[in-house]
C-alpha cells in the first residue's frame, strides 16, 4: 500500500506581539492511497491548521516555518502559488465546516458545481459538464438533480447544502478529500448519512480521505488510521483498531474514557472529562 501524502515535521506558527503560537509543532504522518485518516483532538489542538497547511491556505500572521508535505513525492511547500492552485481543486479538495458560508447565495447550486469543473476539468464541454453536475448531485443523494441544478442554496436544507459541498469537492475527482468537521453542524441522522456517503464515494473512486473531528464516535465509524493531536503535537498514531483496543498514550486514554455512551452521557460533554490540569506532553509519545 503506497502513501499518497507524507507529512514530515510540519511546523506552522502564528506570530503576534504576545509571542509565537506553535499551532502545529513538528507533525509527521502519512495518508495512504484510498484510505481514511482521522485527526482527532480537542478544540485548539492544531487540526484545522494542519489541514490548511496541506491546502496551502495559511495566511499571515501564520506561517509554515518548517517541514515537508509530500504529495505523490512532490513537496507542496516548494511549489509556486500558481502550481499550488492547480493541485488544489484538481488533486486535493477540502470541505469546510460551515456549508452556508462556503456556498455563494447568489448563484444556483448547479452553477457552483459547474464552476469547479470549468476551473479544473478544462477538457469538458458545456454539455458534458452539465451531465457531470447532474451525476454529482445524484451521487450525493440529492433528489431530482436536474431540477435542483437551478435552485439557489437557501432553498435547500442544511443537510442538502452540505451534500452540495461534497458534490463540489468530489466533482473534480480529487485524489484526496480533506473534510474539516463537516458534520458538526448537522443533526445526527444527517451526519450518519453524510459519513456513509463519503465512504461510498471513497469506495467508488479510490479517494484518500483526511477527516478531522473531535468526535470519537465518528472516528470509530470511518477511520482506517487515527492521528491524535494535543497542543500542536501528535501524541499517538495507530490503526483505528489498535487505538480503540489498546490506547497507549495517557491522553488517548483520557479521550477514550470520555466517549459518550448512548443514553448515559449527553452528547455535548464528550471531551469534558479530559483533565486540563495534566500536561500530556510530559509523557513519552507513543508513536507506532
Ligand atoms: P483545532 O484543532 O480546533 O482545529 P486550530 O488548528 O484551528 O485548532 O488552531 C490551533 C492553534 O492555532 C490554536 O491555538 C489557535 O488559537 C491558533 N490559530 C488558529 N488560527 C489562527 C489565526 N488565524 N490567528 C492566530 N492564531 C490562530
Ligand atoms: Mg478546527
PDB file of C-alpha atoms and ligand atoms in Angstrom:
ATOM      1  CA  UNK A   1       0.000   0.000   0.000  1.00  0.00           C
ATOM      2  CA  UNK A   2       1.529   3.311  -1.005  1.00  0.00           C
ATOM      3  CA  UNK A   3       1.168   6.678   0.586  1.00  0.00           C
ATOM      4  CA  UNK A   4      -0.485   9.479  -1.332  1.00  0.00           C
ATOM      5  CA  UNK A   5       0.701  12.071   1.154  1.00  0.00           C
ATOM      6  CA  UNK A   6       3.597  12.142   3.584  1.00  0.00           C
ATOM      7  CA  UNK A   7       3.810  14.975   6.065  1.00  0.00           C
ATOM      8  CA  UNK A   8       7.218  15.378   7.630  1.00  0.00           C
ATOM      9  CA  UNK A   9       7.902  17.501  10.674  1.00  0.00           C
ATOM     10  CA  UNK A  10       5.368  20.181   9.735  1.00  0.00           C
ATOM     11  CA  UNK A  11       5.664  23.373  11.758  1.00  0.00           C
ATOM     12  CA  UNK A  12       3.088  26.133  11.388  1.00  0.00           C
ATOM     13  CA  UNK A  13       3.357  29.072  13.758  1.00  0.00           C
ATOM     14  CA  UNK A  14       1.338  32.206  14.412  1.00  0.00           C
ATOM     15  CA  UNK A  15       3.175  35.414  15.257  1.00  0.00           C
ATOM     16  CA  UNK A  16       1.823  38.247  17.392  1.00  0.00           C
ATOM     17  CA  UNK A  17       3.094  40.907  19.778  1.00  0.00           C
ATOM     18  CA  UNK A  18       2.347  38.488  22.584  1.00  0.00           C
ATOM     19  CA  UNK A  19       4.737  35.924  21.124  1.00  0.00           C
ATOM     20  CA  UNK A  20       4.748  32.851  18.921  1.00  0.00           C
ATOM     21  CA  UNK A  21       1.918  30.312  18.972  1.00  0.00           C
ATOM     22  CA  UNK A  22       3.317  26.922  17.918  1.00  0.00           C
ATOM     23  CA  UNK A  23      -0.046  25.845  16.473  1.00  0.00           C
ATOM     24  CA  UNK A  24       1.437  22.838  14.656  1.00  0.00           C
ATOM     25  CA  UNK A  25       4.790  21.856  16.085  1.00  0.00           C
ATOM     26  CA  UNK A  26       6.621  19.068  14.299  1.00  0.00           C
ATOM     27  CA  UNK A  27       3.828  16.878  12.993  1.00  0.00           C
ATOM     28  CA  UNK A  28       4.535  13.792  10.831  1.00  0.00           C
ATOM     29  CA  UNK A  29       2.037  11.303   9.411  1.00  0.00           C
ATOM     30  CA  UNK A  30       1.053   9.541   6.211  1.00  0.00           C
ATOM     31  CA  UNK A  31      -2.149   9.315   4.221  1.00  0.00           C
ATOM     32  CA  UNK A  32      -2.294   6.007   2.340  1.00  0.00           C
ATOM     33  CA  UNK A  33      -3.925   5.693  -1.076  1.00  0.00           C
ATOM     34  CA  UNK A  34      -7.669   5.106  -0.808  1.00  0.00           C
ATOM     35  CA  UNK A  35      -7.728   5.097   2.995  1.00  0.00           C
ATOM     36  CA  UNK A  36      -9.284   7.303   5.656  1.00  0.00           C
ATOM     37  CA  UNK A  37      -7.068   9.028   8.186  1.00  0.00           C
ATOM     38  CA  UNK A  38      -8.801  10.806  11.058  1.00  0.00           C
ATOM     39  CA  UNK A  39      -7.220  13.589  13.025  1.00  0.00           C
ATOM     40  CA  UNK A  40      -8.800  13.761  16.445  1.00  0.00           C
ATOM     41  CA  UNK A  41      -8.141  16.135  19.321  1.00  0.00           C
ATOM     42  CA  UNK A  42      -9.703  18.843  21.380  1.00  0.00           C
ATOM     43  CA  UNK A  43     -10.520  22.300  20.106  1.00  0.00           C
ATOM     44  CA  UNK A  44      -7.330  24.303  19.510  1.00  0.00           C
ATOM     45  CA  UNK A  45      -5.031  21.274  19.185  1.00  0.00           C
ATOM     46  CA  UNK A  46      -3.977  22.182  15.634  1.00  0.00           C
ATOM     47  CA  UNK A  47      -6.251  20.003  13.488  1.00  0.00           C
ATOM     48  CA  UNK A  48      -7.536  22.708  11.153  1.00  0.00           C
ATOM     49  CA  UNK A  49      -4.152  24.371  10.854  1.00  0.00           C
ATOM     50  CA  UNK A  50      -2.658  21.039   9.782  1.00  0.00           C
ATOM     51  CA  UNK A  51      -5.341  20.750   7.070  1.00  0.00           C
ATOM     52  CA  UNK A  52      -4.981  24.347   5.941  1.00  0.00           C
ATOM     53  CA  UNK A  53      -1.206  23.872   5.768  1.00  0.00           C
ATOM     54  CA  UNK A  54      -1.697  20.947   3.376  1.00  0.00           C
ATOM     55  CA  UNK A  55      -4.066  23.099   1.298  1.00  0.00           C
ATOM     56  CA  UNK A  56      -1.559  25.985   1.213  1.00  0.00           C
ATOM     57  CA  UNK A  57      -4.130  28.250   2.859  1.00  0.00           C
ATOM     58  CA  UNK A  58      -2.104  29.646   5.773  1.00  0.00           C
ATOM     59  CA  UNK A  59      -2.229  33.444   5.798  1.00  0.00           C
ATOM     60  CA  UNK A  60      -0.236  35.920   7.933  1.00  0.00           C
ATOM     61  CA  UNK A  61       0.229  36.170  10.844  1.00  0.00           C
ATOM     62  CA  UNK A  62       0.507  32.403  10.329  1.00  0.00           C
ATOM     63  CA  UNK A  63       3.443  30.880   8.516  1.00  0.00           C
ATOM     64  CA  UNK A  64       4.717  27.402   7.713  1.00  0.00           C
ATOM     65  CA  UNK A  65       8.212  27.577   9.117  1.00  0.00           C
ATOM     66  CA  UNK A  66       9.420  24.047   8.545  1.00  0.00           C
ATOM     67  CA  UNK A  67       8.801  20.568   7.235  1.00  0.00           C
ATOM     68  CA  UNK A  68       7.690  18.878   4.063  1.00  0.00           C
ATOM     69  CA  UNK A  69       4.298  17.969   2.627  1.00  0.00           C
ATOM     70  CA  UNK A  70       4.994  15.329   0.007  1.00  0.00           C
ATOM     71  CA  UNK A  71       2.116  14.741  -2.394  1.00  0.00           C
ATOM     72  CA  UNK A  72       2.967  11.820  -4.675  1.00  0.00           C
ATOM     73  CA  UNK A  73       6.558  12.608  -3.811  1.00  0.00           C
ATOM     74  CA  UNK A  74       6.402  16.337  -4.645  1.00  0.00           C
ATOM     75  CA  UNK A  75       6.907  18.775  -1.779  1.00  0.00           C
ATOM     76  CA  UNK A  76       3.878  21.109  -1.907  1.00  0.00           C
ATOM     77  CA  UNK A  77       5.775  23.644   0.192  1.00  0.00           C
ATOM     78  CA  UNK A  78       8.184  24.191  -2.705  1.00  0.00           C
ATOM     79  CA  UNK A  79       5.535  24.902  -5.343  1.00  0.00           C
ATOM     80  CA  UNK A  80       4.715  28.390  -6.622  1.00  0.00           C
ATOM     81  CA  UNK A  81       1.255  29.821  -5.832  1.00  0.00           C
ATOM     82  CA  UNK A  82       0.138  29.079  -9.389  1.00  0.00           C
ATOM     83  CA  UNK A  83       1.317  25.461  -9.235  1.00  0.00           C
ATOM     84  CA  UNK A  84      -0.340  25.027  -5.848  1.00  0.00           C
ATOM     85  CA  UNK A  85      -3.649  26.412  -7.110  1.00  0.00           C
ATOM     86  CA  UNK A  86      -3.609  23.716  -9.789  1.00  0.00           C
ATOM     87  CA  UNK A  87      -3.068  20.959  -7.235  1.00  0.00           C
ATOM     88  CA  UNK A  88      -5.809  22.398  -5.056  1.00  0.00           C
ATOM     89  CA  UNK A  89      -9.110  21.520  -6.656  1.00  0.00           C
ATOM     90  CA  UNK A  90      -7.649  19.091  -9.188  1.00  0.00           C
ATOM     91  CA  UNK A  91      -5.840  16.740  -6.781  1.00  0.00           C
ATOM     92  CA  UNK A  92      -6.915  17.894  -3.311  1.00  0.00           C
ATOM     93  CA  UNK A  93     -10.282  19.333  -2.289  1.00  0.00           C
ATOM     94  CA  UNK A  94     -11.452  20.475   1.088  1.00  0.00           C
ATOM     95  CA  UNK A  95     -14.872  20.586   2.692  1.00  0.00           C
ATOM     96  CA  UNK A  96     -15.144  23.242   5.356  1.00  0.00           C
ATOM     97  CA  UNK A  97     -17.259  23.185   8.465  1.00  0.00           C
ATOM     98  CA  UNK A  98     -19.979  25.687   7.645  1.00  0.00           C
ATOM     99  CA  UNK A  99     -21.887  24.845   4.453  1.00  0.00           C
ATOM    100  CA  UNK A 100     -23.756  28.158   4.200  1.00  0.00           C
ATOM    101  CA  UNK A 101     -20.634  30.305   4.332  1.00  0.00           C
ATOM    102  CA  UNK A 102     -18.961  28.232   1.623  1.00  0.00           C
ATOM    103  CA  UNK A 103     -21.810  28.323  -0.922  1.00  0.00           C
ATOM    104  CA  UNK A 104     -22.458  31.610  -2.662  1.00  0.00           C
ATOM    105  CA  UNK A 105     -26.116  32.589  -2.042  1.00  0.00           C
ATOM    106  CA  UNK A 106     -26.389  34.468  -5.370  1.00  0.00           C
ATOM    107  CA  UNK A 107     -25.646  31.581  -7.713  1.00  0.00           C
ATOM    108  CA  UNK A 108     -27.544  28.386  -8.375  1.00  0.00           C
ATOM    109  CA  UNK A 109     -26.302  25.136  -6.935  1.00  0.00           C
ATOM    110  CA  UNK A 110     -25.607  23.769 -10.425  1.00  0.00           C
ATOM    111  CA  UNK A 111     -23.638  26.831 -11.448  1.00  0.00           C
ATOM    112  CA  UNK A 112     -21.381  26.468  -8.418  1.00  0.00           C
ATOM    113  CA  UNK A 113     -20.566  22.815  -9.119  1.00  0.00           C
ATOM    114  CA  UNK A 114     -20.103  23.685 -12.791  1.00  0.00           C
ATOM    115  CA  UNK A 115     -17.645  26.409 -11.759  1.00  0.00           C
ATOM    116  CA  UNK A 116     -15.378  23.825 -10.125  1.00  0.00           C
ATOM    117  CA  UNK A 117     -15.461  21.737 -13.300  1.00  0.00           C
ATOM    118  CA  UNK A 118     -14.764  24.779 -15.520  1.00  0.00           C
ATOM    119  CA  UNK A 119     -11.667  25.506 -13.480  1.00  0.00           C
ATOM    120  CA  UNK A 120     -10.269  22.026 -13.063  1.00  0.00           C
ATOM    121  CA  UNK A 121     -11.687  19.836 -15.847  1.00  0.00           C
ATOM    122  CA  UNK A 122     -10.979  22.075 -18.829  1.00  0.00           C
ATOM    123  CA  UNK A 123     -11.307  19.262 -21.361  1.00  0.00           C
ATOM    124  CA  UNK A 124     -15.075  19.024 -20.792  1.00  0.00           C
ATOM    125  CA  UNK A 125     -17.534  20.997 -22.933  1.00  0.00           C
ATOM    126  CA  UNK A 126     -20.684  22.657 -21.596  1.00  0.00           C
ATOM    127  CA  UNK A 127     -22.986  19.717 -22.211  1.00  0.00           C
ATOM    128  CA  UNK A 128     -20.553  17.224 -20.713  1.00  0.00           C
ATOM    129  CA  UNK A 129     -20.200  19.474 -17.676  1.00  0.00           C
ATOM    130  CA  UNK A 130     -23.990  19.668 -17.256  1.00  0.00           C
ATOM    131  CA  UNK A 131     -24.221  15.882 -17.271  1.00  0.00           C
ATOM    132  CA  UNK A 132     -21.376  15.648 -14.779  1.00  0.00           C
ATOM    133  CA  UNK A 133     -23.052  18.137 -12.426  1.00  0.00           C
ATOM    134  CA  UNK A 134     -26.313  16.175 -12.565  1.00  0.00           C
ATOM    135  CA  UNK A 135     -24.374  12.971 -11.935  1.00  0.00           C
ATOM    136  CA  UNK A 136     -22.577  14.561  -8.965  1.00  0.00           C
ATOM    137  CA  UNK A 137     -25.869  15.770  -7.428  1.00  0.00           C
ATOM    138  CA  UNK A 138     -27.349  12.325  -7.955  1.00  0.00           C
ATOM    139  CA  UNK A 139     -24.288  10.636  -6.438  1.00  0.00           C
ATOM    140  CA  UNK A 140     -24.566  12.666  -3.230  1.00  0.00           C
ATOM    141  CA  UNK A 141     -28.218  11.728  -2.949  1.00  0.00           C
ATOM    142  CA  UNK A 142     -29.926  14.984  -3.931  1.00  0.00           C
ATOM    143  CA  UNK A 143     -33.353  14.079  -5.306  1.00  0.00           C
ATOM    144  CA  UNK A 144     -34.422  15.483  -8.714  1.00  0.00           C
ATOM    145  CA  UNK A 145     -30.887  16.606  -9.642  1.00  0.00           C
ATOM    146  CA  UNK A 146     -31.958  18.162 -12.962  1.00  0.00           C
ATOM    147  CA  UNK A 147     -34.401  20.445 -11.147  1.00  0.00           C
ATOM    148  CA  UNK A 148     -32.081  21.088  -8.203  1.00  0.00           C
ATOM    149  CA  UNK A 149     -29.418  22.334 -10.644  1.00  0.00           C
ATOM    150  CA  UNK A 150     -31.416  25.584 -10.916  1.00  0.00           C
ATOM    151  CA  UNK A 151     -32.120  26.066  -7.211  1.00  0.00           C
ATOM    152  CA  UNK A 152     -30.434  28.645  -5.011  1.00  0.00           C
ATOM    153  CA  UNK A 153     -28.719  27.452  -1.800  1.00  0.00           C
ATOM    154  CA  UNK A 154     -31.340  28.964   0.545  1.00  0.00           C
ATOM    155  CA  UNK A 155     -33.962  26.626  -0.922  1.00  0.00           C
ATOM    156  CA  UNK A 156     -32.045  23.576   0.331  1.00  0.00           C
ATOM    157  CA  UNK A 157     -31.895  22.091   3.817  1.00  0.00           C
ATOM    158  CA  UNK A 158     -28.646  22.180   5.829  1.00  0.00           C
ATOM    159  CA  UNK A 159     -28.021  18.534   5.037  1.00  0.00           C
ATOM    160  CA  UNK A 160     -28.567  19.125   1.318  1.00  0.00           C
ATOM    161  CA  UNK A 161     -26.215  22.125   1.301  1.00  0.00           C
ATOM    162  CA  UNK A 162     -23.532  20.003   2.940  1.00  0.00           C
ATOM    163  CA  UNK A 163     -24.128  17.370   0.250  1.00  0.00           C
ATOM    164  CA  UNK A 164     -23.701  20.040  -2.403  1.00  0.00           C
ATOM    165  CA  UNK A 165     -20.358  20.984  -0.828  1.00  0.00           C
ATOM    166  CA  UNK A 166     -19.330  17.341  -1.033  1.00  0.00           C
ATOM    167  CA  UNK A 167     -20.525  17.236  -4.654  1.00  0.00           C
ATOM    168  CA  UNK A 168     -18.363  20.282  -5.449  1.00  0.00           C
ATOM    169  CA  UNK A 169     -15.372  18.733  -3.708  1.00  0.00           C
ATOM    170  CA  UNK A 170     -15.906  15.375  -5.428  1.00  0.00           C
ATOM    171  CA  UNK A 171     -16.834  16.683  -8.894  1.00  0.00           C
ATOM    172  CA  UNK A 172     -13.210  17.181  -9.817  1.00  0.00           C
ATOM    173  CA  UNK A 173     -12.454  13.623  -8.743  1.00  0.00           C
ATOM    174  CA  UNK A 174      -9.630  14.680  -6.423  1.00  0.00           C
ATOM    175  CA  UNK A 175      -7.101  12.132  -5.254  1.00  0.00           C
ATOM    176  CA  UNK A 176      -7.596  13.393  -1.722  1.00  0.00           C
ATOM    177  CA  UNK A 177     -10.513  14.936   0.081  1.00  0.00           C
ATOM    178  CA  UNK A 178      -9.975  16.848   3.298  1.00  0.00           C
ATOM    179  CA  UNK A 179     -13.068  17.247   5.456  1.00  0.00           C
ATOM    180  CA  UNK A 180     -12.790  19.532   8.466  1.00  0.00           C
ATOM    181  CA  UNK A 181     -15.557  18.670  10.928  1.00  0.00           C
ATOM    182  CA  UNK A 182     -18.014  18.515   8.032  1.00  0.00           C
ATOM    183  CA  UNK A 183     -20.834  17.043  10.073  1.00  0.00           C
ATOM    184  CA  UNK A 184     -20.599  19.062  13.269  1.00  0.00           C
ATOM    185  CA  UNK A 185     -23.379  21.457  12.272  1.00  0.00           C
ATOM    186  CA  UNK A 186     -25.717  18.687  11.153  1.00  0.00           C
ATOM    187  CA  UNK A 187     -28.220  16.681  13.132  1.00  0.00           C
ATOM    188  CA  UNK A 188     -27.286  13.109  14.000  1.00  0.00           C
ATOM    189  CA  UNK A 189     -29.299  11.353  11.272  1.00  0.00           C
ATOM    190  CA  UNK A 190     -27.943  13.614   8.529  1.00  0.00           C
ATOM    191  CA  UNK A 191     -24.439  13.207   9.991  1.00  0.00           C
ATOM    192  CA  UNK A 192     -24.645   9.440   9.577  1.00  0.00           C
ATOM    193  CA  UNK A 193     -25.908   9.836   6.010  1.00  0.00           C
ATOM    194  CA  UNK A 194     -23.087  12.197   5.081  1.00  0.00           C
ATOM    195  CA  UNK A 195     -20.490   9.818   6.554  1.00  0.00           C
ATOM    196  CA  UNK A 196     -21.947   6.845   4.668  1.00  0.00           C
ATOM    197  CA  UNK A 197     -21.929   8.900   1.528  1.00  0.00           C
ATOM    198  CA  UNK A 198     -18.285   9.853   1.859  1.00  0.00           C
ATOM    199  CA  UNK A 199     -17.325   6.220   2.436  1.00  0.00           C
ATOM    200  CA  UNK A 200     -19.336   5.188  -0.606  1.00  0.00           C
ATOM    201  CA  UNK A 201     -17.696   7.797  -2.808  1.00  0.00           C
ATOM    202  CA  UNK A 202     -14.323   6.715  -1.500  1.00  0.00           C
ATOM    203  CA  UNK A 203     -15.005   3.117  -2.457  1.00  0.00           C
ATOM    204  CA  UNK A 204     -16.237   4.112  -5.915  1.00  0.00           C
ATOM    205  CA  UNK A 205     -13.379   6.469  -6.724  1.00  0.00           C
ATOM    206  CA  UNK A 206     -10.488   5.285  -4.541  1.00  0.00           C
ATOM    207  CA  UNK A 207     -10.207   8.708  -2.918  1.00  0.00           C
ATOM    208  CA  UNK A 208      -7.975   9.190   0.121  1.00  0.00           C
ATOM    209  CA  UNK A 209      -9.784  10.931   2.942  1.00  0.00           C
ATOM    210  CA  UNK A 210      -8.351  13.138   5.655  1.00  0.00           C
ATOM    211  CA  UNK A 211     -11.162  13.559   8.141  1.00  0.00           C
ATOM    212  CA  UNK A 212     -10.957  15.964  11.044  1.00  0.00           C
ATOM    213  CA  UNK A 213     -13.220  15.620  14.036  1.00  0.00           C
ATOM    214  CA  UNK A 214     -13.338  15.949  17.788  1.00  0.00           C
ATOM    215  CA  UNK A 215     -15.952  13.192  17.887  1.00  0.00           C
ATOM    216  CA  UNK A 216     -14.546   9.731  18.660  1.00  0.00           C
ATOM    217  CA  UNK A 217     -17.811   8.066  17.727  1.00  0.00           C
ATOM    218  CA  UNK A 218     -17.308   9.380  14.196  1.00  0.00           C
ATOM    219  CA  UNK A 219     -13.685   8.186  14.225  1.00  0.00           C
ATOM    220  CA  UNK A 220     -14.734   4.655  15.152  1.00  0.00           C
ATOM    221  CA  UNK A 221     -17.215   4.716  12.291  1.00  0.00           C
ATOM    222  CA  UNK A 222     -14.936   5.730   9.431  1.00  0.00           C
ATOM    223  CA  UNK A 223     -11.195   5.728  10.274  1.00  0.00           C
ATOM    224  CA  UNK A 224      -8.562   3.320   8.998  1.00  0.00           C
ATOM    225  CA  UNK A 225      -5.758   5.239  10.695  1.00  0.00           C
ATOM    226  CA  UNK A 226      -6.007   7.717  13.557  1.00  0.00           C
ATOM    227  CA  UNK A 227      -3.759  10.623  14.469  1.00  0.00           C
ATOM    228  CA  UNK A 228      -4.303  12.044  17.952  1.00  0.00           C
ATOM    229  CA  UNK A 229      -3.301  15.698  18.314  1.00  0.00           C
ATOM    230  CA  UNK A 230      -2.686  17.587  21.519  1.00  0.00           C
ATOM    231  CA  UNK A 231      -1.400  21.175  21.686  1.00  0.00           C
ATOM    232  CA  UNK A 232       0.172  21.118  18.239  1.00  0.00           C
ATOM    233  CA  UNK A 233       1.770  17.699  18.654  1.00  0.00           C
ATOM    234  CA  UNK A 234       0.857  14.167  17.685  1.00  0.00           C
ATOM    235  CA  UNK A 235       0.783  12.160  20.895  1.00  0.00           C
ATOM    236  CA  UNK A 236      -0.250   8.883  19.282  1.00  0.00           C
ATOM    237  CA  UNK A 237      -0.944   7.433  15.873  1.00  0.00           C
ATOM    238  CA  UNK A 238      -2.282   3.969  15.246  1.00  0.00           C
ATOM    239  CA  UNK A 239      -4.759   1.992  13.205  1.00  0.00           C
ATOM    240  CA  UNK A 240      -8.326   2.560  14.372  1.00  0.00           C
ATOM    241  CA  UNK A 241      -8.417  -0.981  15.702  1.00  0.00           C
ATOM    242  CA  UNK A 242      -5.228  -0.575  17.754  1.00  0.00           C
ATOM    243  CA  UNK A 243      -6.277   2.796  19.035  1.00  0.00           C
ATOM    244  CA  UNK A 244      -9.641   1.697  20.329  1.00  0.00           C
ATOM    245  CA  UNK A 245      -8.495  -1.687  21.648  1.00  0.00           C
ATOM    246  CA  UNK A 246      -5.142  -0.733  23.072  1.00  0.00           C
ATOM    247  CA  UNK A 247      -4.639   3.014  23.502  1.00  0.00           C
ATOM    248  CA  UNK A 248      -1.059   3.667  24.615  1.00  0.00           C
ATOM    249  CA  UNK A 249      -0.821   7.350  25.439  1.00  0.00           C
ATOM    250  CA  UNK A 250      -2.432   8.724  28.617  1.00  0.00           C
ATOM    251  CA  UNK A 251      -4.040  11.485  26.583  1.00  0.00           C
ATOM    252  CA  UNK A 252      -5.628   8.977  24.191  1.00  0.00           C
ATOM    253  CA  UNK A 253      -6.861   7.014  27.170  1.00  0.00           C
ATOM    254  CA  UNK A 254      -8.359  10.150  28.641  1.00  0.00           C
ATOM    255  CA  UNK A 255     -10.044  10.898  25.328  1.00  0.00           C
ATOM    256  CA  UNK A 256     -11.420   7.380  25.006  1.00  0.00           C
ATOM    257  CA  UNK A 257     -12.591   7.497  28.551  1.00  0.00           C
ATOM    258  CA  UNK A 258     -14.715  10.460  27.634  1.00  0.00           C
ATOM    259  CA  UNK A 259     -16.516   8.660  24.780  1.00  0.00           C
ATOM    260  CA  UNK A 260     -20.210   9.362  25.195  1.00  0.00           C
ATOM    261  CA  UNK A 261     -22.370   6.370  25.965  1.00  0.00           C
ATOM    262  CA  UNK A 262     -25.781   6.499  24.306  1.00  0.00           C
ATOM    263  CA  UNK A 263     -28.476   7.317  26.814  1.00  0.00           C
ATOM    264  CA  UNK A 264     -25.926   7.912  29.582  1.00  0.00           C
ATOM    265  CA  UNK A 265     -23.663  10.768  28.555  1.00  0.00           C
ATOM    266  CA  UNK A 266     -25.159  13.868  26.957  1.00  0.00           C
ATOM    267  CA  UNK A 267     -23.537  14.187  23.513  1.00  0.00           C
ATOM    268  CA  UNK A 268     -22.108  17.633  24.118  1.00  0.00           C
ATOM    269  CA  UNK A 269     -19.897  16.645  27.014  1.00  0.00           C
ATOM    270  CA  UNK A 270     -17.770  14.160  25.100  1.00  0.00           C
ATOM    271  CA  UNK A 271     -14.402  15.762  25.761  1.00  0.00           C
ATOM    272  CA  UNK A 272     -15.162  17.401  29.067  1.00  0.00           C
ATOM    273  CA  UNK A 273     -13.544  14.723  31.176  1.00  0.00           C
ATOM    274  CA  UNK A 274     -10.045  15.243  29.743  1.00  0.00           C
ATOM    275  CA  UNK A 275      -8.189  16.695  32.688  1.00  0.00           C
ATOM    276  CA  UNK A 276      -6.763  20.046  31.631  1.00  0.00           C
ATOM    277  CA  UNK A 277      -4.544  20.306  34.681  1.00  0.00           C
ATOM    278  CA  UNK A 278      -2.435  17.444  33.271  1.00  0.00           C
ATOM    279  CA  UNK A 279       0.363  18.268  30.832  1.00  0.00           C
ATOM    280  CA  UNK A 280       0.078  15.305  28.494  1.00  0.00           C
ATOM    281  CA  UNK A 281       3.198  16.374  26.596  1.00  0.00           C
ATOM    282  CA  UNK A 282       5.218  15.344  29.646  1.00  0.00           C
ATOM    283  CA  UNK A 283       4.529  11.697  28.760  1.00  0.00           C
ATOM    284  CA  UNK A 284       6.579   9.907  26.119  1.00  0.00           C
ATOM    285  CA  UNK A 285       4.856   9.966  22.757  1.00  0.00           C
ATOM    286  CA  UNK A 286       3.661   6.521  21.770  1.00  0.00           C
ATOM    287  CA  UNK A 287       4.079   6.703  18.030  1.00  0.00           C
ATOM    288  CA  UNK A 288       3.705   3.312  16.421  1.00  0.00           C
TER     289      UNK A 288
HETATM  290  P1  LIG B   1      -8.425  22.932  16.008  1.00  0.00           P
HETATM  291  O1  LIG B   1      -7.758  21.675  16.484  1.00  0.00           O
HETATM  292  O2  LIG B   1      -9.558  23.296  16.901  1.00  0.00           O
HETATM  293  O3  LIG B   1      -8.830  22.880  14.563  1.00  0.00           O
HETATM  294  P2  LIG B   1      -6.716  25.058  15.115  1.00  0.00           P
HETATM  295  O4  LIG B   1      -5.858  24.274  14.184  1.00  0.00           O
HETATM  296  O5  LIG B   1      -7.757  25.910  14.490  1.00  0.00           O
HETATM  297  O6  LIG B   1      -7.344  24.096  16.194  1.00  0.00           O
HETATM  298  O7  LIG B   1      -5.812  26.022  15.991  1.00  0.00           O
HETATM  299  C1  LIG B   1      -4.550  25.661  16.506  1.00  0.00           C
HETATM  300  C2  LIG B   1      -3.950  26.846  17.206  1.00  0.00           C
HETATM  301  O8  LIG B   1      -3.674  27.860  16.240  1.00  0.00           O
HETATM  302  C3  LIG B   1      -4.841  27.452  18.282  1.00  0.00           C
HETATM  303  O9  LIG B   1      -4.034  27.842  19.361  1.00  0.00           O
HETATM  304  C4  LIG B   1      -5.411  28.664  17.579  1.00  0.00           C
HETATM  305  O10 LIG B   1      -5.682  29.674  18.515  1.00  0.00           O
HETATM  306  C5  LIG B   1      -4.290  29.066  16.648  1.00  0.00           C
HETATM  307  N1  LIG B   1      -4.814  29.768  15.465  1.00  0.00           N
HETATM  308  C6  LIG B   1      -5.626  29.236  14.508  1.00  0.00           C
HETATM  309  N2  LIG B   1      -5.925  30.149  13.568  1.00  0.00           N
HETATM  310  C7  LIG B   1      -5.308  31.284  13.928  1.00  0.00           C
HETATM  311  C8  LIG B   1      -5.233  32.601  13.345  1.00  0.00           C
HETATM  312  N3  LIG B   1      -5.847  32.899  12.187  1.00  0.00           N
HETATM  313  N4  LIG B   1      -4.507  33.521  14.012  1.00  0.00           N
HETATM  314  C9  LIG B   1      -3.861  33.217  15.166  1.00  0.00           C
HETATM  315  N5  LIG B   1      -3.884  32.010  15.751  1.00  0.00           N
HETATM  316  C10 LIG B   1      -4.586  31.050  15.136  1.00  0.00           C
HETATM  317 MG1  LIG B   2     -10.693  23.261  13.695  1.00  0.00          MG
END
